[in-house]
mmCIF file of C-alpha atoms in Angstrom:
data_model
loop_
_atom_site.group_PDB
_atom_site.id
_atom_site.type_symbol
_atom_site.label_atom_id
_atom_site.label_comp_id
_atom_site.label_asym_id
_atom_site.label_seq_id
_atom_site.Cartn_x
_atom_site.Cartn_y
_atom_site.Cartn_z
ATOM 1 C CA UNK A 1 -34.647 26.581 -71.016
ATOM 2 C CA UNK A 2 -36.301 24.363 -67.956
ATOM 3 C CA UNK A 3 -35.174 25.684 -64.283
ATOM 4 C CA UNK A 4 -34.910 22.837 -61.698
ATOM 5 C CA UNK A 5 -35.276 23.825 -58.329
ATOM 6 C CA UNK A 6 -32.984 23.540 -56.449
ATOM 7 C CA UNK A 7 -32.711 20.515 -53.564
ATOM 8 C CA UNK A 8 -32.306 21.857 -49.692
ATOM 9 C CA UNK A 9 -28.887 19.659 -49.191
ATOM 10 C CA UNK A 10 -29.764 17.939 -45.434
ATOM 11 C CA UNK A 11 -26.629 17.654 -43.064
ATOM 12 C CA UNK A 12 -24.752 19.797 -39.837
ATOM 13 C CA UNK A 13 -23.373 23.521 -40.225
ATOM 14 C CA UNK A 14 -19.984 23.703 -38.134
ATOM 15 C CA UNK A 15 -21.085 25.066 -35.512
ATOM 16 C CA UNK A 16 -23.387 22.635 -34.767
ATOM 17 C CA UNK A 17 -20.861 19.742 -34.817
ATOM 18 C CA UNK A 18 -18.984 21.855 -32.007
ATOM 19 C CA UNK A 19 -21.965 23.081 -30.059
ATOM 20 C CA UNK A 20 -22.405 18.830 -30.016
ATOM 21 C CA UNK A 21 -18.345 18.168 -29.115
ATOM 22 C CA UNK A 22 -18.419 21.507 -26.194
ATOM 23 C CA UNK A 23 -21.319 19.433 -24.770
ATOM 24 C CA UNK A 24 -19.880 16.194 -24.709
ATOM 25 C CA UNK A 25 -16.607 16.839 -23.817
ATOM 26 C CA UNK A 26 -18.380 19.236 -20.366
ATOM 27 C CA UNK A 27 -20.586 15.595 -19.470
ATOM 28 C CA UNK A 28 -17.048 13.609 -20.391
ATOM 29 C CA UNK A 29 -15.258 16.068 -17.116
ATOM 30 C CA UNK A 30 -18.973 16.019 -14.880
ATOM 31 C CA UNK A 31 -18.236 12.419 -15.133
ATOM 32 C CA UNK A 32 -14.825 11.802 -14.186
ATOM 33 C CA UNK A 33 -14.890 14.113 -11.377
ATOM 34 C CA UNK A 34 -17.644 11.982 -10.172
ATOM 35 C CA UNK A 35 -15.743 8.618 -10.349
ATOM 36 C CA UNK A 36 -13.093 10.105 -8.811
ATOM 37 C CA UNK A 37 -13.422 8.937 -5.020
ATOM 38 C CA UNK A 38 -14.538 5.443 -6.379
ATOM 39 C CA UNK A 39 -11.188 4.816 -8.506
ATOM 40 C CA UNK A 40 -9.193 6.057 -5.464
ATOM 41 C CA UNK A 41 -11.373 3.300 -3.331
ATOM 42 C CA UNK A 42 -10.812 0.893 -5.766
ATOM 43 C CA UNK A 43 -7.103 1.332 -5.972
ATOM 44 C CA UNK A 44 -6.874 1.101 -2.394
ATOM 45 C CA UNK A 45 -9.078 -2.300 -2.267
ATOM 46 C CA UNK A 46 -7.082 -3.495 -4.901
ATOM 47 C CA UNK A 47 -3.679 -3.045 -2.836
ATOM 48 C CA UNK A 48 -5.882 -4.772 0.213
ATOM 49 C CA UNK A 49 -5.944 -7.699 -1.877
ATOM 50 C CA UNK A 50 -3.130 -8.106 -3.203
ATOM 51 C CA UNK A 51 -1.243 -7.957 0.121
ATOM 52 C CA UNK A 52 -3.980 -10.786 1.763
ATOM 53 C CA UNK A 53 -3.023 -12.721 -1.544
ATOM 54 C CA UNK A 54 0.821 -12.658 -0.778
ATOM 55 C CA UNK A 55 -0.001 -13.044 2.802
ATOM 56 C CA UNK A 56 -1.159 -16.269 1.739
ATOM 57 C CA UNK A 57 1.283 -17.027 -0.831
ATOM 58 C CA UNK A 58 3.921 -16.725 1.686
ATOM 59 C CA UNK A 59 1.595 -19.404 4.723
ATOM 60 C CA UNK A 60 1.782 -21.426 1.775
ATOM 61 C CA UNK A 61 5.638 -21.167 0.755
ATOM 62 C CA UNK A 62 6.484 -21.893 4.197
ATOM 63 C CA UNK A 63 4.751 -24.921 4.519
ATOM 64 C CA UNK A 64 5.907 -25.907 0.695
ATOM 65 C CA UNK A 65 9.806 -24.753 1.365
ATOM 66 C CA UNK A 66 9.669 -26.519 5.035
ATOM 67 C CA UNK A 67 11.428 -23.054 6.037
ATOM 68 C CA UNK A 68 10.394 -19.526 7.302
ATOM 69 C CA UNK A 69 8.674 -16.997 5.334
ATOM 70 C CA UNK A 70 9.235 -13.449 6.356
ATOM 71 C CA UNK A 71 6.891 -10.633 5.606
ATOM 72 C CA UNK A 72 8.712 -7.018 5.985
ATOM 73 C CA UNK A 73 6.621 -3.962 6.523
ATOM 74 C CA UNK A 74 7.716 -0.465 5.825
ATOM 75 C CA UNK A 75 4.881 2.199 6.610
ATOM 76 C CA UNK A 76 3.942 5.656 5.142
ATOM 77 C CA UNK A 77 6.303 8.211 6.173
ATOM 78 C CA UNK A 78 7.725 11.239 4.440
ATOM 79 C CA UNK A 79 5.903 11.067 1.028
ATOM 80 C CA UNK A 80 6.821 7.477 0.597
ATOM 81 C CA UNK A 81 3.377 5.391 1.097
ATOM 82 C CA UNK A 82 4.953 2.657 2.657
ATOM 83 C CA UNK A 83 5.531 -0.837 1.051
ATOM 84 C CA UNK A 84 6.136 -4.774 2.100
ATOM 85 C CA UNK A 85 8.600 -7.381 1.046
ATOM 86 C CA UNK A 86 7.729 -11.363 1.836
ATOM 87 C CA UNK A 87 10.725 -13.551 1.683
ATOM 88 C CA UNK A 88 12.003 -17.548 2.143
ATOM 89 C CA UNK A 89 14.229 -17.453 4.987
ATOM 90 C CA UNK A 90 15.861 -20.689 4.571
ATOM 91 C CA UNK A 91 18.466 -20.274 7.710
ATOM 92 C CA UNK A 92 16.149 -18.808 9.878
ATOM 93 C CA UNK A 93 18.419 -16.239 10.587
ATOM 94 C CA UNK A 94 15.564 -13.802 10.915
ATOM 95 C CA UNK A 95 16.420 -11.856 7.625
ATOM 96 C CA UNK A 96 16.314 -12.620 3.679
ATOM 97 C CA UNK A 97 20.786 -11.193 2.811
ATOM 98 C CA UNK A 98 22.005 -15.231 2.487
ATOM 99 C CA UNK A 99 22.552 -17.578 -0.123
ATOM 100 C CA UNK A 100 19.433 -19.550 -0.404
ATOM 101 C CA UNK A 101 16.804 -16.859 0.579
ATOM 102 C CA UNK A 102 14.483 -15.654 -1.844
ATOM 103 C CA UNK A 103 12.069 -13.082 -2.606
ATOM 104 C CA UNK A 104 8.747 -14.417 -3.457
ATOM 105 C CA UNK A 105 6.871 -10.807 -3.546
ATOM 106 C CA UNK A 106 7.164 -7.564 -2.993
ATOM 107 C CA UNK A 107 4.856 -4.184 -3.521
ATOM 108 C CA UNK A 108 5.067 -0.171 -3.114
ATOM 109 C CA UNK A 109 1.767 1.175 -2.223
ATOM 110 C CA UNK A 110 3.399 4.101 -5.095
ATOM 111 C CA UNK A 111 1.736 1.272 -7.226
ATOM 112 C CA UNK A 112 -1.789 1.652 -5.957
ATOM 113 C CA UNK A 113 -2.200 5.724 -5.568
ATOM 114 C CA UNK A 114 -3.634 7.161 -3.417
ATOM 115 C CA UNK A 115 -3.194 4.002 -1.023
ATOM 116 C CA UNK A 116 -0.908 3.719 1.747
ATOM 117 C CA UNK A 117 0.247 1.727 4.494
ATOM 118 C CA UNK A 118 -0.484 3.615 7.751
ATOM 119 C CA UNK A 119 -0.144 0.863 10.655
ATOM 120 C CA UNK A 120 0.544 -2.293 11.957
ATOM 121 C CA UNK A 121 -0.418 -3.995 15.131
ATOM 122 C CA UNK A 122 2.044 -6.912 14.954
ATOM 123 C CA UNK A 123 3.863 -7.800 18.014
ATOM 124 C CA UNK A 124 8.209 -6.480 17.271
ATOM 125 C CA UNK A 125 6.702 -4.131 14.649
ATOM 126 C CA UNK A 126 7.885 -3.898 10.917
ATOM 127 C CA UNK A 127 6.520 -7.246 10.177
ATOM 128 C CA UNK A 128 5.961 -11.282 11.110
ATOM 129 C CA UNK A 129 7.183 -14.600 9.435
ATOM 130 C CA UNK A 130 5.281 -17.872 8.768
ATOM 131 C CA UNK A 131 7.130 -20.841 10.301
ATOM 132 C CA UNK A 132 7.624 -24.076 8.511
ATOM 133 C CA UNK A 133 4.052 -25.486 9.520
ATOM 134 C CA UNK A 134 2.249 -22.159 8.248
ATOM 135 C CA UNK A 135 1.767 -20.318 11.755
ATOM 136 C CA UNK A 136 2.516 -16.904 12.089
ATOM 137 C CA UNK A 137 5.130 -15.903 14.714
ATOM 138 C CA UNK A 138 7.400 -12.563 15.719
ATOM 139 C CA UNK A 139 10.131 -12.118 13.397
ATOM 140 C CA UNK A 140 13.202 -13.480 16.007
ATOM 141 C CA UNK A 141 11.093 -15.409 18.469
ATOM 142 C CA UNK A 142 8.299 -18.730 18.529
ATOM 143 C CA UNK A 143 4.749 -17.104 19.655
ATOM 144 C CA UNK A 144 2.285 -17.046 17.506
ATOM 145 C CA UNK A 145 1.393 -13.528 16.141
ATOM 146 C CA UNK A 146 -2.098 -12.558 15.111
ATOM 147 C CA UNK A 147 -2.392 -8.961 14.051
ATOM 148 C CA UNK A 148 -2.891 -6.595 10.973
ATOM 149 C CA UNK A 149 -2.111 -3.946 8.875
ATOM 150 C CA UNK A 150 -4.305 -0.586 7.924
ATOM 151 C CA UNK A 151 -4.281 0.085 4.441
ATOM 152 C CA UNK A 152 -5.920 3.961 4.081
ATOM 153 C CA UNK A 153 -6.773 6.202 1.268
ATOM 154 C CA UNK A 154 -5.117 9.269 1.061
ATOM 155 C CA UNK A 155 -7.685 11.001 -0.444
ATOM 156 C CA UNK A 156 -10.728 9.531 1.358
ATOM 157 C CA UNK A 157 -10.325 9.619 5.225
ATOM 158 C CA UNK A 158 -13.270 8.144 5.998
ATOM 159 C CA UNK A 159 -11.991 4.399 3.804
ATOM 160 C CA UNK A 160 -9.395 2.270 5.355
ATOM 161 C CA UNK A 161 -8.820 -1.552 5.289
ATOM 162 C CA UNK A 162 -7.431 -3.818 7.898
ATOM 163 C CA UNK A 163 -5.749 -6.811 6.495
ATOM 164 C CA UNK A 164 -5.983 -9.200 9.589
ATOM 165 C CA UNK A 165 -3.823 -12.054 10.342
ATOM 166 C CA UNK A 166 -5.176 -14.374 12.582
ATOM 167 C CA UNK A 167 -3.442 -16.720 15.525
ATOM 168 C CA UNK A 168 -4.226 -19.548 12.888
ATOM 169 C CA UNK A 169 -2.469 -17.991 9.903
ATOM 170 C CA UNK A 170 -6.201 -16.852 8.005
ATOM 171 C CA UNK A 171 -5.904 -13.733 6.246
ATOM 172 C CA UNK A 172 -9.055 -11.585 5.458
ATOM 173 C CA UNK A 173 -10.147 -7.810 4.654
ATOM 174 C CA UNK A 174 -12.440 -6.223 7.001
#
């Protein structure tokens, strides 16, 4: 009777295979905890443009509509993280309730965590409109209304954007 030896069978014991997972799973929470701060930026950069783009949407609804378009602010208070409605006034009444107006965008910073909408600098407060030839004005009244809006991170206190409105009706982030 021949003997064969025996072949060493290659492969990973158990405990390797975890020793391997333990490891990657410890770099998998080093990692996130380091992109941390720069998803919160992004969010709030993300919310920055998205209000310049209905900012925009709305100059250009008002010129299209040959009415007023009215952008409502609501800032951060109480939990709540503030938010902004834009609107087609169509009897220049000075508010969006009637038969005819129309909502062409609206967002809650709730979308965008952890940005919110700390401040305006618009003349009236809570907001401006866009009168039928694109100019910005004071919600109620006919002078033109430069001005902006801080969007801040609640988590980073050192990163806010100021979506500026200028006498002209150009939007941009700074």
């Amino acid at each position: 009777m021949k003997v064969c030896p025996q072949k060493d069978e290659g492969g990973f014991t158990m405990i390797e295979i975890m020793v391997v997972i333990a490891i990657a799973a410890l770099a998998a929470v080093l990692a996130i905890t380091q992109l941390q701060p720069q998803i919160h930026r992004s969010r709030t950069k993300s919310a920055a443009r998205q209000m310049r783009a209905d900012i925009q949407k709305a100059k250009l609804e008002a010129i299209k509509q040959n009415a007023n378009c009215i952008i409502f602010l609501t800032l951060a208070a109480g939990g709540n993280p503030g938010s902004y409605l834009t609107c087609v006034d169509k009897n220049s009444d000075g508010d969006c309730d009637d038969a005819g107006d129309f909502t062409l965008s609206q967002l809650n910073f709730s979308d965008y965590p952890p940005a919110q909408l700390t401040s305006e600098t618009f003349p009236g407060g809570s907001g401006f409109k866009f009168n039928s030839r694109g100019m910005p004005e004071q919600i109620g009244n006919t002078g033109i209304v430069p001005g902006s809006a801080t969007i801040d991170c609640a988590t980073d206190a050192a990163y806010s954007l100021k979506v500026v409105l200028a006498a002209g009706g150009r939007v941009k982030i700074e």
